[in-house]
Every structure is written in structure tokens, then in C-alpha cells.
Amino acid sequence: MRISIIGILLLIIHAMSATLFQNLRIGEISPNFMIMIIVSFALLRGSKEGSLIGLAAGFLNDIVFGMGIGSTVFVYTLIGYVCGKFNKNFYRENFIIPFVCTLFSSLFYSVACMFGFFLRGKVNFIFFFKTIIIPELIYTITLSLVIYQLTYLINEKIENTEKKTRNIF
Amino acid sequence: MKLNKEFKKIGVVAGVVFLIVMIVGKRYDIPVISTGVNFILYPVEKSILFMGSQTGKMTLYFKDTQRLLEENELLKQENEKLVYENTILAEYKNENNSLKNILDMRQRYMEYQGVGANVIGKESGNWYKIFNIDKGTGQDIYENSVILANGGLVGRVLESTVITSKILSIIDDRSSVSAKVVRTGDTGILRGDIELVNRGLCRLEIDIESEIVKGDQVITSHLSSIYPPGIPIGTVEEIVQGKNGLTQYAYIRPIVDFKHLEQILVIKSNTN
């Protein structure tokens, strides 16, 4: 139940960000919806599930758009795992921790991408930060407030049904 | 003293005769003195004139050389101008030939079987420009097939599955194409650049001595094993000197609008 819902959610988010959310680009910069989803679920469900969702999302991205499989998988899994560690220490109704976690996750993802450019000799550090990383960061953390509410609701529903099925058995 | 007295006498007589001749000449308008003088002067003048005429030819020779040199200068200038015009014409001829070749290529190119396809997804991130199309190995589209849109080069197939293919566009940072400037015939490497990607441009690295100007047409070169020669890529937008003084960079605006890319044409590669 949980696996299928989250899997479908990931697929929908991926398909949407490749097609419809292209229209959301502001100054050619699009937000990263995958990171929002991964961080939200990792915070709500713990590091085990977070890293699994990160793994799935990373594979999805690398298979469809990547040149080789691995880089995004690693980054997303790490984000899921680390954010999951905060699961026990915060209230779910709190806004601040998802906000801060998304901020650092997005920054980490962007820096990892930038590292790929460094390896190919593109070392214009200031340019990357000014035109790509900072705008993407701002866009992502702004939308993460909304996305966290949605994931919170979805998670609530799933947990309710799980409770019911547990009551039945 | 005796001589002195005689000299005085002769002098006085000569002076009186001279005065009389003068007065008579004056009186009756006879140019006595000038005639006498002329008799003396004539041979001198004649010889001087003769000498003058003879040397005059010499000076005329010098004058002529001067004139000829000037004329030569003018003719040289005219010749240079003509040579310049001739080279321009030769360039036009070359251009004409290459354009004809392109036309030929394109005609040849039409003989390759093209498959129309739609873009179904673009990379969601901000770093790379990869997109997916809705046809794959099922429609005989394999790796390194060439993609066109609006008659311009889009990129190549990176990977193809049964129903979809992944395409690397030429403005992606990882893409490089061997390109050729039509007018000058110089070849260079066309690379995508992350710093230009948002302006929709890509960068052509070319030799510093290439006389490339804004507005030059750029096509794929004959050197590539993936891209067939003669596919139009775009026009030169801006020229920047390289830092090392050995290369210059031309910013190329592709014919294809990558922002609004929807329909594309896939050329089936012959190798498969």
C-alpha cells in the first residue's frame, strides 16, 4: 500500500517536472520537486524509508535523463538518509525543520552537480552560485512549504489506513 | 707715357664715334648696338640653345621617368584593387560552390530516411539539456542517430530504448560537434557551454587566424563520424578572443529554438 502510493507519487512528480512544470521555470530556473518529496518523507518516516525513496528517485532521474547511473542516486540517497535522522527529534507540525533540511539538501545537490562541472574544467564558481544555485535554492525552499503540507496530508491518510488494516488483523 | 697719350687719343675718338653712332641710331631708330651685340651673341645663344636642346632631352627623360613612375603607381593601385575584387569574386565562387554543395548534401540528406518524432520530456534540472522523444529502437532509431528540427541540427541520440530515446542537444555542456564556417572554410569544435546555455547560445572554438565575422554561417564539418557533413547549425553572434592568444571563440546562435522544441526529425544512421 505505502510502497505503491509513494511509487506512483514519485512517478507522477517525475513526469510532471519533465513536462508540465517546465512552464514553471522563472529565468530558466526550475525548482527541484524531487528533493522536496524526499526530504518531506524522510522527515516524516525515518532514515530507512527516506533513503529508499531517495534511491528510487535517483534511479528514476539517472535512467531517464542521466548519462550514467550513480551520481544522482548517491546524492538523493544520502539526502534521504541524513534527513531521516531528524525524524525522532521534531514535531511534525513544525515548519522550520523541513524548511532548513530542504535548504541544505538543495545546496548539497547543487554543489554535487557543480562538482561534476569542476571535473570538466569549468570552475566559474561565482557564476554557478549567482545564476543557478541561489535562484534554484530560493525557488525550492519557497515551494517546499507547500509540498511539505501535501506530503504531511498524504502520510496521514496512509498511516490511518495502515492503522485500520492493523486493527482488522 | 707715350702709350698713355695714344690711349687717351684712341679712347676719346672711340668715345666720340660711339656717341655719334648712338645718337644716329637713336635718331633714325637703327638698332646699331643691339645688332652688333646680336652678331656677337647669336653664335653663343645658338650654341647655348643647341646645348639646351640636347640637354633638354635629358631633362625631359628625367621628367618622363617621374611621370611614368607616377602612372605606374596609379596602375599598381588599380591592379591591387582589381586583385582584391578578383579575390572577392573568387570567394563568391567558393561560397557559391560550397552553397551548391550544401544544397547537394541536403538533397542527399533527404535520401536518408527521416522519422518525425515529438519531444515528450525535458530535463527537470538546471544543469544539463537532455530531452526525451517518443520513438526508439522500435522505429529503427539507434544510438548516435542525428536529430534535426527546422532544418537545423539539434543533437544526437544518446541511448534508445524500445519506445523512447534520450537526446543530447548541442547546447548541453557535455556535447561537442565538429563544425565548419562556410565562408572561410575553417573547422572548429562547437561545444555547449553552461554559461551560455540560458541565452540559447553555444561556443565555437576556432583558430585565431580565422577571419570569422558576425553573421557567418556554421555547418557540420566533414570530420565527424556521427554527424553527416553540411547540416546547418547556426550563425555567428559574437566573437571573443581566447585568453591564450591561440584560439578565438565565436558564440553561435543555433537555428533551432531549444526552448520551444516540439517536433523533431530523426535521421537514421547508416552504420546500424
Coordinates of C-alpha atoms in Angstrom, one line a residue, chain B:
Chain B
M1 CA 103.7 108.0 -71.1
K2 CA 103.7 107.9 -74.9
L3 CA 101.4 105.0 -74.8
N4 CA 99.1 106.7 -72.4
K5 CA 98.8 109.7 -74.6
E6 CA 97.9 107.5 -77.6
F7 CA 95.5 105.5 -75.5
K8 CA 93.8 108.7 -74.4
K9 CA 93.5 109.8 -78.1
I10 CA 92.0 106.4 -79.1
G11 CA 89.7 106.5 -76.2
V12 CA 88.5 109.9 -77.0
V13 CA 88.0 109.0 -80.7
A14 CA 86.2 105.8 -79.8
G15 CA 84.0 107.6 -77.3
V16 CA 83.1 110.2 -79.9
V17 CA 82.3 107.6 -82.6
F18 CA 80.3 105.6 -80.1
L19 CA 78.4 108.7 -79.1
I20 CA 77.8 109.6 -82.8
V21 CA 76.7 106.1 -83.6
M22 CA 74.4 106.1 -80.5
I23 CA 72.9 109.4 -81.4
V24 CA 72.4 108.5 -85.1
G25 CA 71.0 105.1 -84.1
K26 CA 68.7 106.8 -81.6
R27 CA 67.7 109.3 -84.2
Y28 CA 66.9 107.0 -87.0
D29 CA 65.7 104.0 -85.0
I30 CA 68.5 101.7 -86.1
P31 CA 69.3 99.1 -83.5
V32 CA 73.0 99.5 -84.1
I33 CA 74.3 98.4 -80.7
S34 CA 71.8 95.6 -80.4
T35 CA 72.6 94.3 -83.9
G36 CA 76.3 94.4 -83.1
V37 CA 75.6 92.7 -79.8
N38 CA 73.4 90.2 -81.6
F39 CA 76.1 89.4 -84.0
I40 CA 78.3 88.5 -81.1
L41 CA 75.6 86.9 -79.1
Y42 CA 74.0 84.9 -81.8
P43 CA 76.5 82.1 -82.0
V44 CA 76.7 82.0 -78.3
E45 CA 73.0 81.8 -78.0
K46 CA 72.8 79.3 -80.8
S47 CA 75.3 77.1 -79.2
I48 CA 73.6 77.5 -75.9
L49 CA 70.2 76.7 -77.5
F50 CA 71.8 73.7 -79.1
M51 CA 73.3 72.6 -75.9
G52 CA 70.0 73.4 -74.2
S53 CA 68.0 71.4 -76.7
Q54 CA 70.4 68.5 -76.3
T55 CA 70.3 68.6 -72.5
G56 CA 66.6 69.4 -72.7
K57 CA 66.0 65.9 -73.9
M58 CA 67.9 64.6 -71.0
T59 CA 65.8 66.6 -68.6
L60 CA 62.7 65.5 -70.5
Y61 CA 63.9 62.0 -69.9
F62 CA 64.0 62.6 -66.2
K63 CA 60.7 64.3 -66.3
D64 CA 59.2 61.4 -68.2
T65 CA 60.5 58.8 -65.7
Q66 CA 58.9 60.8 -63.0
R67 CA 55.6 60.8 -64.9
L68 CA 55.9 57.2 -65.7
L69 CA 56.6 56.4 -62.1
E70 CA 53.5 58.2 -61.0
E71 CA 51.5 56.5 -63.6
N72 CA 53.0 53.2 -62.6
E73 CA 51.9 53.9 -59.0
L74 CA 48.4 54.6 -60.1
L75 CA 48.3 51.4 -62.2
K76 CA 49.6 49.4 -59.3
Q77 CA 46.9 50.8 -57.1
E78 CA 44.3 49.9 -59.7
N79 CA 45.9 46.5 -60.1
E80 CA 45.7 45.9 -56.3
K81 CA 42.1 47.0 -56.4
L82 CA 41.4 44.6 -59.2
V83 CA 43.2 41.8 -57.4
Y84 CA 41.1 42.5 -54.3
E85 CA 38.0 42.5 -56.4
N86 CA 39.1 39.3 -58.0
T87 CA 39.7 37.6 -54.7
I88 CA 36.3 38.7 -53.6
L89 CA 34.9 37.2 -56.7
A90 CA 36.9 34.0 -56.1
E91 CA 35.4 34.0 -52.6
Y92 CA 32.0 34.3 -54.0
K93 CA 32.8 31.5 -56.4
N94 CA 33.9 29.3 -53.4
E95 CA 30.9 30.3 -51.5
N96 CA 28.7 29.5 -54.4
N97 CA 30.3 26.1 -54.8
S98 CA 30.0 25.3 -51.1
L99 CA 26.4 26.5 -51.1
K100 CA 25.8 24.3 -54.1
N101 CA 27.5 21.5 -52.1
I102 CA 25.2 22.1 -49.2
L103 CA 22.2 22.0 -51.4
D104 CA 23.6 18.8 -52.8
M105 CA 24.2 17.5 -49.3
R106 CA 20.8 18.4 -48.3
Q107 CA 19.4 16.7 -51.3
R108 CA 21.5 13.7 -50.5
Y109 CA 20.4 14.1 -46.9
M110 CA 16.8 13.9 -47.8
E111 CA 17.6 10.5 -49.2
Y112 CA 18.3 9.3 -45.7
Q113 CA 15.1 8.1 -44.2
G114 CA 13.9 10.6 -41.7
V115 CA 11.4 9.8 -38.9
G116 CA 9.4 12.6 -37.3
A117 CA 9.1 12.4 -33.6
N118 CA 7.8 14.5 -30.7
V119 CA 9.6 15.7 -27.6
I120 CA 8.0 14.2 -24.6
G121 CA 10.1 15.4 -21.7
K122 CA 12.9 17.8 -20.9
E123 CA 15.4 17.5 -18.2
S124 CA 13.9 18.9 -15.0
G125 CA 17.2 20.2 -13.5
N126 CA 19.0 23.3 -14.4
W127 CA 22.4 21.9 -15.3
Y128 CA 22.0 19.8 -18.4
K129 CA 19.9 19.9 -21.5
I130 CA 18.8 16.4 -22.3
F131 CA 15.4 15.5 -23.6
N132 CA 13.3 12.5 -24.5
I133 CA 11.5 11.7 -27.7
D134 CA 8.7 9.3 -28.3
K135 CA 10.4 6.9 -30.7
G136 CA 13.0 4.3 -30.1
T137 CA 14.5 1.1 -31.4
G138 CA 11.0 0.0 -32.5
Q139 CA 11.2 2.7 -35.2
D140 CA 14.9 1.9 -36.0
I141 CA 16.3 4.8 -34.0
Y142 CA 19.6 3.7 -32.6
E143 CA 22.5 5.4 -30.7
N144 CA 24.2 8.3 -32.5
S145 CA 21.3 8.9 -34.8
V146 CA 21.2 12.6 -35.7
I147 CA 18.3 14.8 -34.8
L148 CA 17.2 17.8 -36.8
A149 CA 14.5 20.4 -36.3
N150 CA 13.6 23.3 -38.7
G151 CA 16.5 22.3 -40.9
G152 CA 19.0 22.9 -38.1
L153 CA 21.0 20.5 -36.0
V154 CA 19.5 19.6 -32.6
G155 CA 21.8 16.9 -31.4
R156 CA 22.2 13.1 -31.3
V157 CA 20.7 10.1 -29.7
L158 CA 22.5 9.1 -26.5
E159 CA 20.5 6.0 -25.7
S160 CA 17.5 4.4 -27.2
T161 CA 15.0 2.0 -25.6
V162 CA 12.2 0.3 -27.4
I163 CA 9.8 3.2 -27.3
T164 CA 11.7 6.3 -26.3
S165 CA 15.2 7.8 -26.9
K166 CA 17.4 10.1 -24.9
I167 CA 18.8 13.0 -26.8
L168 CA 21.8 15.1 -26.0
S169 CA 21.3 18.6 -27.5
I170 CA 24.2 20.6 -28.9
I171 CA 23.8 23.3 -26.2
D172 CA 24.4 20.8 -23.4
D173 CA 27.7 21.3 -21.7
R174 CA 28.8 17.8 -22.5
S175 CA 28.2 17.9 -26.2
S176 CA 30.8 18.7 -28.8
V177 CA 30.4 18.8 -32.6
S178 CA 33.0 19.3 -35.3
A179 CA 31.8 22.4 -37.1
K180 CA 32.9 24.4 -40.2
V181 CA 32.5 28.1 -41.1
V182 CA 31.0 28.2 -44.6
R183 CA 32.7 31.4 -45.8
T184 CA 36.2 30.8 -44.7
G185 CA 36.2 27.0 -44.6
D186 CA 37.8 26.8 -41.2
T187 CA 36.9 23.9 -38.9
G188 CA 36.5 24.1 -35.2
I189 CA 34.9 22.4 -32.3
L190 CA 31.4 23.5 -31.3
R191 CA 30.7 23.0 -27.6
G192 CA 27.8 23.6 -25.4
D193 CA 28.6 26.0 -22.5
I194 CA 26.8 26.2 -19.2
E195 CA 27.4 29.9 -19.1
L196 CA 25.7 30.5 -22.4
V197 CA 23.0 27.9 -22.2
N198 CA 20.4 30.2 -20.8
R199 CA 21.0 32.6 -23.6
G200 CA 20.4 29.7 -26.1
L201 CA 23.9 30.0 -27.5
C202 CA 26.9 27.6 -27.8
R203 CA 30.6 28.2 -28.3
L204 CA 32.7 27.5 -31.3
E205 CA 36.5 27.2 -30.6
I206 CA 38.4 28.2 -33.8
D207 CA 41.9 29.2 -34.8
I208 CA 43.0 32.8 -34.1
E209 CA 43.9 33.4 -37.7
S210 CA 40.5 32.6 -39.0
E211 CA 38.8 35.7 -40.4
I212 CA 35.4 34.9 -38.9
V213 CA 32.9 37.7 -38.7
K214 CA 29.4 38.2 -37.2
G215 CA 26.7 36.6 -39.3
D216 CA 28.8 33.8 -40.7
Q217 CA 27.0 30.5 -41.3
V218 CA 28.2 27.5 -39.4
I219 CA 27.6 23.9 -40.6
T220 CA 28.8 20.5 -39.5
S221 CA 32.1 19.5 -40.9
H222 CA 33.3 16.5 -42.9
L223 CA 35.4 15.3 -40.0
S224 CA 32.7 13.9 -37.8
S225 CA 31.9 10.2 -37.7
I226 CA 28.5 10.9 -36.1
Y227 CA 27.2 14.0 -37.9
P228 CA 26.9 13.9 -41.7
P229 CA 28.6 17.0 -43.3
G230 CA 26.7 20.1 -44.3
I231 CA 23.9 20.2 -41.7
P232 CA 23.3 23.9 -40.9
I233 CA 23.9 24.7 -37.2
G234 CA 23.5 28.4 -36.9
T235 CA 25.1 31.9 -37.3
V236 CA 27.9 33.6 -35.5
E237 CA 26.6 36.0 -32.9
E238 CA 29.7 37.3 -31.2
I239 CA 33.4 36.8 -31.4
V240 CA 35.6 36.7 -28.3
Q241 CA 39.4 36.4 -28.2
G242 CA 40.8 33.5 -26.2
K243 CA 43.0 34.1 -23.2
N244 CA 46.0 32.2 -24.5
G245 CA 46.1 34.1 -27.8
L246 CA 45.9 30.9 -29.9
T247 CA 42.2 30.4 -30.2
Q248 CA 39.2 32.6 -30.5
Y249 CA 35.7 31.8 -29.5
A250 CA 32.6 32.5 -31.6
Y251 CA 29.2 32.4 -29.9
I252 CA 26.8 30.6 -32.2
R253 CA 23.1 31.1 -32.2
P254 CA 21.6 27.8 -33.3
I255 CA 18.8 27.8 -35.9
V256 CA 16.8 25.6 -33.6
D257 CA 14.9 27.2 -30.8
F258 CA 15.6 24.9 -27.9
K259 CA 13.2 26.5 -25.5
H260 CA 10.2 25.7 -27.7
L261 CA 11.3 22.5 -29.3
E262 CA 8.4 20.2 -30.0
Q263 CA 8.7 18.3 -33.3
I264 CA 11.9 16.9 -34.5
L265 CA 13.3 14.8 -37.4
V266 CA 15.5 11.8 -36.7
I267 CA 17.9 10.7 -39.4
K268 CA 18.5 7.0 -39.3
S269 CA 22.3 6.4 -39.3
N270 CA 23.6 4.0 -41.9
T271 CA 26.0 2.3 -39.6
N272 CA 23.2 0.3 -37.9

